[in-house]
GROMACS .gro file of C-alpha atoms in nm:
model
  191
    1UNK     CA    1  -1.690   2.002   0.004
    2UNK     CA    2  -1.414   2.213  -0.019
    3UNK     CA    3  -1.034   2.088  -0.004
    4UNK     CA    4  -0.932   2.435   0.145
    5UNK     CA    5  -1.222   2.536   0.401
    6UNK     CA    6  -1.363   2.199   0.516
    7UNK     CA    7  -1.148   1.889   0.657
    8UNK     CA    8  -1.153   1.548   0.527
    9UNK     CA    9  -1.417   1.356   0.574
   10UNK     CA   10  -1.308   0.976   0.804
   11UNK     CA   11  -1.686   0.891   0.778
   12UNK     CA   12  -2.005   0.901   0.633
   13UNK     CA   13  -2.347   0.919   0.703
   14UNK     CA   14  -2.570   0.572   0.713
   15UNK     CA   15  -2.907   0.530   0.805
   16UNK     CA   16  -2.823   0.911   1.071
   17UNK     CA   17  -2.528   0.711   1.231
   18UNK     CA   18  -2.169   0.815   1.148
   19UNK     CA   19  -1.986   0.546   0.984
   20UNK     CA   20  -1.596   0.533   1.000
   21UNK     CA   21  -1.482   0.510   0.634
   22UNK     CA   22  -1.143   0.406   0.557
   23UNK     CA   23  -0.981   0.704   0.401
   24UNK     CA   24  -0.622   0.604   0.302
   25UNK     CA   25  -0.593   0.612  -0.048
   26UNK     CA   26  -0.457   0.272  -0.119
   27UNK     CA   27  -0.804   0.166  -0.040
   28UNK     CA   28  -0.929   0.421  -0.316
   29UNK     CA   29  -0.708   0.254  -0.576
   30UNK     CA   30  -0.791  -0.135  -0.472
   31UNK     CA   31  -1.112  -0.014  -0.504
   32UNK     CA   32  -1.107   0.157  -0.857
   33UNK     CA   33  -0.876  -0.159  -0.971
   34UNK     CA   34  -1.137  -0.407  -0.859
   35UNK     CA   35  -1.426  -0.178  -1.037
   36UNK     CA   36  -1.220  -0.255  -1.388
   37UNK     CA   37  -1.186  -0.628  -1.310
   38UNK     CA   38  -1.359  -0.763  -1.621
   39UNK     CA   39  -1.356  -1.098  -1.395
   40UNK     CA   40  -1.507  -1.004  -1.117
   41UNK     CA   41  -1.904  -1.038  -1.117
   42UNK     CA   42  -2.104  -0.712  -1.051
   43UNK     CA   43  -2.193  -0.898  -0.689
   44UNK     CA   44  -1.820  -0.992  -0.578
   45UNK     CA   45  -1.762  -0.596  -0.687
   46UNK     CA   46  -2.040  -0.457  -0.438
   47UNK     CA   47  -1.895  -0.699  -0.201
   48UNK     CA   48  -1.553  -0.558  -0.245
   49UNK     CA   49  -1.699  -0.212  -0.212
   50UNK     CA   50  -1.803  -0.282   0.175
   51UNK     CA   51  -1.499  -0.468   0.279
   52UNK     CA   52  -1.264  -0.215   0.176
   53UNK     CA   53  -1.467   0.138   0.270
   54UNK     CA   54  -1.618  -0.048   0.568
   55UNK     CA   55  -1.392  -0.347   0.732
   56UNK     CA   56  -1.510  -0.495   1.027
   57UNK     CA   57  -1.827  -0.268   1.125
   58UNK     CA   58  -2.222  -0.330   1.081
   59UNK     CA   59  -2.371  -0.158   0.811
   60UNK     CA   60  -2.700  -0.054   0.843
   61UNK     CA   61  -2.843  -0.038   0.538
   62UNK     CA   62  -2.596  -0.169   0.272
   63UNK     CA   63  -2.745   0.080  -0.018
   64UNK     CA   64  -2.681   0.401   0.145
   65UNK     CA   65  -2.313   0.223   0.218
   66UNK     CA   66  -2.241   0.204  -0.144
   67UNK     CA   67  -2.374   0.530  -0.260
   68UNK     CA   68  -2.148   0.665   0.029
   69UNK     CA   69  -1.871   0.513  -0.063
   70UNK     CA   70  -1.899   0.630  -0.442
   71UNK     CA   71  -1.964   0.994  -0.321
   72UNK     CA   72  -1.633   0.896  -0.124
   73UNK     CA   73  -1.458   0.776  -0.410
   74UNK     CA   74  -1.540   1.096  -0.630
   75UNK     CA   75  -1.411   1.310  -0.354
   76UNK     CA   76  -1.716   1.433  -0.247
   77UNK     CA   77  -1.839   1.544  -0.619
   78UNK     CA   78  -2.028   1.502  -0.940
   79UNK     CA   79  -1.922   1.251  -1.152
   80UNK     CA   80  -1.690   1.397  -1.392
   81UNK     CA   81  -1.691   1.432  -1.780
   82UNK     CA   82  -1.410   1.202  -1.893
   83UNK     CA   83  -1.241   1.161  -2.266
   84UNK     CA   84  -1.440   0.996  -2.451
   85UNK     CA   85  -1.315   0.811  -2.768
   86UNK     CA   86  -1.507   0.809  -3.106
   87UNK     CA   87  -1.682   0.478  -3.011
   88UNK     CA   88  -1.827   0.584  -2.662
   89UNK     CA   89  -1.532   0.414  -2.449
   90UNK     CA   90  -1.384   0.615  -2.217
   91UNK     CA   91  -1.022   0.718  -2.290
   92UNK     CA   92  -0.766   0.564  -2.008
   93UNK     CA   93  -0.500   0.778  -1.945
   94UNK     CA   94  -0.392   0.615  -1.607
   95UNK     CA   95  -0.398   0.325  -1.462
   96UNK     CA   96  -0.307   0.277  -1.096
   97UNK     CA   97  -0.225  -0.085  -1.167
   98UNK     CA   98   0.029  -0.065  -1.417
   99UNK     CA   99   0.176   0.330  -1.391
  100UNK     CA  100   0.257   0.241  -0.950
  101UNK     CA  101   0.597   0.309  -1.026
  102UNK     CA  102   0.550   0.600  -1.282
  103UNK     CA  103   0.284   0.732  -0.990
  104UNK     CA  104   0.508   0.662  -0.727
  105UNK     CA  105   0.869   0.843  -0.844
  106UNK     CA  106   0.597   1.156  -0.928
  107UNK     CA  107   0.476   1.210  -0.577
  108UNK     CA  108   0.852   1.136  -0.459
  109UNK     CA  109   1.048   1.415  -0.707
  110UNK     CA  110   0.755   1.678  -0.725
  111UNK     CA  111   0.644   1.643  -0.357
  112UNK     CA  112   0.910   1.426  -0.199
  113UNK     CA  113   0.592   1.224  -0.064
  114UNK     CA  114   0.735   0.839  -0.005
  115UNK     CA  115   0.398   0.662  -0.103
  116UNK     CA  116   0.487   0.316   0.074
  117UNK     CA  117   0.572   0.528   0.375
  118UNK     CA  118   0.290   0.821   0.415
  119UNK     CA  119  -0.061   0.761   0.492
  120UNK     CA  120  -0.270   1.026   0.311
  121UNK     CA  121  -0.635   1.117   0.272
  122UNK     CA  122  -0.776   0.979  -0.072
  123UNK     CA  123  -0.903   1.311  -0.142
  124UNK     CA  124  -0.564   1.505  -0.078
  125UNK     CA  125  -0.410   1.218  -0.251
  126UNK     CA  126  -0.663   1.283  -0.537
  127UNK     CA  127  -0.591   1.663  -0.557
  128UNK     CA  128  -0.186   1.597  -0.549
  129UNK     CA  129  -0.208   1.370  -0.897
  130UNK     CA  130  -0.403   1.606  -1.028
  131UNK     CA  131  -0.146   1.889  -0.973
  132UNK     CA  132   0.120   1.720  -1.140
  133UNK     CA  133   0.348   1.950  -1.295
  134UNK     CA  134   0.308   1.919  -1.678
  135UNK     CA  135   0.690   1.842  -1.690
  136UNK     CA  136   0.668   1.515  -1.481
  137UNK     CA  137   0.708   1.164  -1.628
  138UNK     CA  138   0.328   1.056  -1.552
  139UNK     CA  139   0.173   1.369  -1.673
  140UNK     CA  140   0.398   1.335  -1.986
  141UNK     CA  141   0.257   0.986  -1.998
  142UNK     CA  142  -0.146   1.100  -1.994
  143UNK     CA  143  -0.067   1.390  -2.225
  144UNK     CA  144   0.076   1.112  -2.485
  145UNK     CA  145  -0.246   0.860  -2.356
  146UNK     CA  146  -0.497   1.170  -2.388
  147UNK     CA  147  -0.394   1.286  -2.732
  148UNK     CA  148  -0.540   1.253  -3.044
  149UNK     CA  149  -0.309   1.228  -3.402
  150UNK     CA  150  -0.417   1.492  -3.643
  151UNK     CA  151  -0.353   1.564  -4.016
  152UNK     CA  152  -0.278   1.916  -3.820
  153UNK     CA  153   0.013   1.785  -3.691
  154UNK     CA  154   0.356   1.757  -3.904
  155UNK     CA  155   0.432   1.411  -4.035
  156UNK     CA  156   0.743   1.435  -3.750
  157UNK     CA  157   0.512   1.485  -3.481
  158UNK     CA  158   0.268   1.200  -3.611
  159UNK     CA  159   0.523   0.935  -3.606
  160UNK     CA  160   0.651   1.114  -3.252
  161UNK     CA  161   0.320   1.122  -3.067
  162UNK     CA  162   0.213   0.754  -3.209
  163UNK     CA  163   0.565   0.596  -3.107
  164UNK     CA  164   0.487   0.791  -2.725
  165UNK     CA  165   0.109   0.643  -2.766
  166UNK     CA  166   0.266   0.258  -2.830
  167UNK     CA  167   0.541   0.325  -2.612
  168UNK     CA  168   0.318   0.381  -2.365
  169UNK     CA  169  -0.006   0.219  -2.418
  170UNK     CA  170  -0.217   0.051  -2.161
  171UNK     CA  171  -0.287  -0.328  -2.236
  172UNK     CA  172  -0.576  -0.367  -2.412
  173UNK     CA  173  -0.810  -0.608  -2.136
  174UNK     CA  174  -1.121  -0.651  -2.371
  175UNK     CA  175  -1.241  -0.990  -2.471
  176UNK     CA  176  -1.206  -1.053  -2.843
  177UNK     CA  177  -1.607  -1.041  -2.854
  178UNK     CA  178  -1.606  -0.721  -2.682
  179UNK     CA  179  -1.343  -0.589  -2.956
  180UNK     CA  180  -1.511  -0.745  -3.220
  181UNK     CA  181  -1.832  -0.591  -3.111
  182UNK     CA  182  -1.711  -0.241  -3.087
  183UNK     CA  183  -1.508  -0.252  -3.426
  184UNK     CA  184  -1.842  -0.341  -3.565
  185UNK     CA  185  -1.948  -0.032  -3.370
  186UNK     CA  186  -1.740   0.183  -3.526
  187UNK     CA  187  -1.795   0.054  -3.879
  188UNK     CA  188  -2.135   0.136  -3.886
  189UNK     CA  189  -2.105   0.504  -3.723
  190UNK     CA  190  -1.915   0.590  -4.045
  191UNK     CA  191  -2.120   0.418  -4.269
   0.00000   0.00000   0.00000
């Protein structure tokens, strides 16, 4: 799939049958917020999956749905190689549920898009916060997220860039076990 030669896809194939998807990218977010919902079980998630891509329409086969609405998700391409932290977990930089309003005054002062008021394609929608212009807010905000603290750096820029990484940290949603566990992780990699 290409963004510039071939339009959007509004459905996908199931079972040879063209299913309407639905495209609007406030269904991509609910459904990458419910995928990070420690309290959700993996059953409720899949469940979640096929209201939201597929409200109100049969499903023929409900495995094909799912893998359709993944390649749907990932805009029509390979899973990406994310930022990975020392211990494995994958670095957040964003978070749809708690940078909306950081998100939202982006698209309106680099695009003047009014999120609450457009309807857009999850996959344009993808490719626009991608191309956020380095001097935005948001992309500031991931730059801070993304970075790592280095002896390289000045002591002035240390104390900088770790004030910008509190300042604007994502909570922390782990169970104490699970950040227990992965302490105990990272103790024995150096040992």
């Amino acid at each position: 799939m290409n963004l510039l030669l071939d339009i959007c896809p509004q459905s996908v194939e199931i079972e040879g049958l063209q299913i309407p998807i639905s495209s609007d990218f406030r269904v991509s977010i609910l459904f990458e917020i419910a995928m990070q919902d420690r309290e959700l079980s993996d059953m409720e998630k899949l469940q979640i999956v096929l209201d939201l891509y597929f409200p109100d329409t049969y499903i023929p086969d409900t495995k094909q749905a799912i893998e359709q609405a993944i390649w749907f998700y990932s805009c029509g391409k390979e899973e990406e190689k994310s930022e990975s932290s020392g211990t494995g977990r994958q670095k957040e930089i964003y978070s749809f549920e708690y940078d909306d309003e950081y998100i939202y005054s982006a698209f309106l002062e680099q695009y003047g898009i009014d999120l609450n008021l457009e309807e857009l394609h999850w996959w344009k929608f993808k490719a626009l916060f991608r191309g956020l212009k380095e001097d935005c807010l948001m992309s500031k905000i991931m730059g801070y997220r993304a970075m790592d603290v280095s002896s390289d750096m000045s002591k002035a820029e240390q104390k900088y860039y770790r004030k910008m990484k509190e300042l604007y940290a994502l909570p922390d949603l782990r169970s104490q076990d699970e950040k227990e566990k992965e302490f105990a992780e990272s103790l024995f990699g150096v040992l």
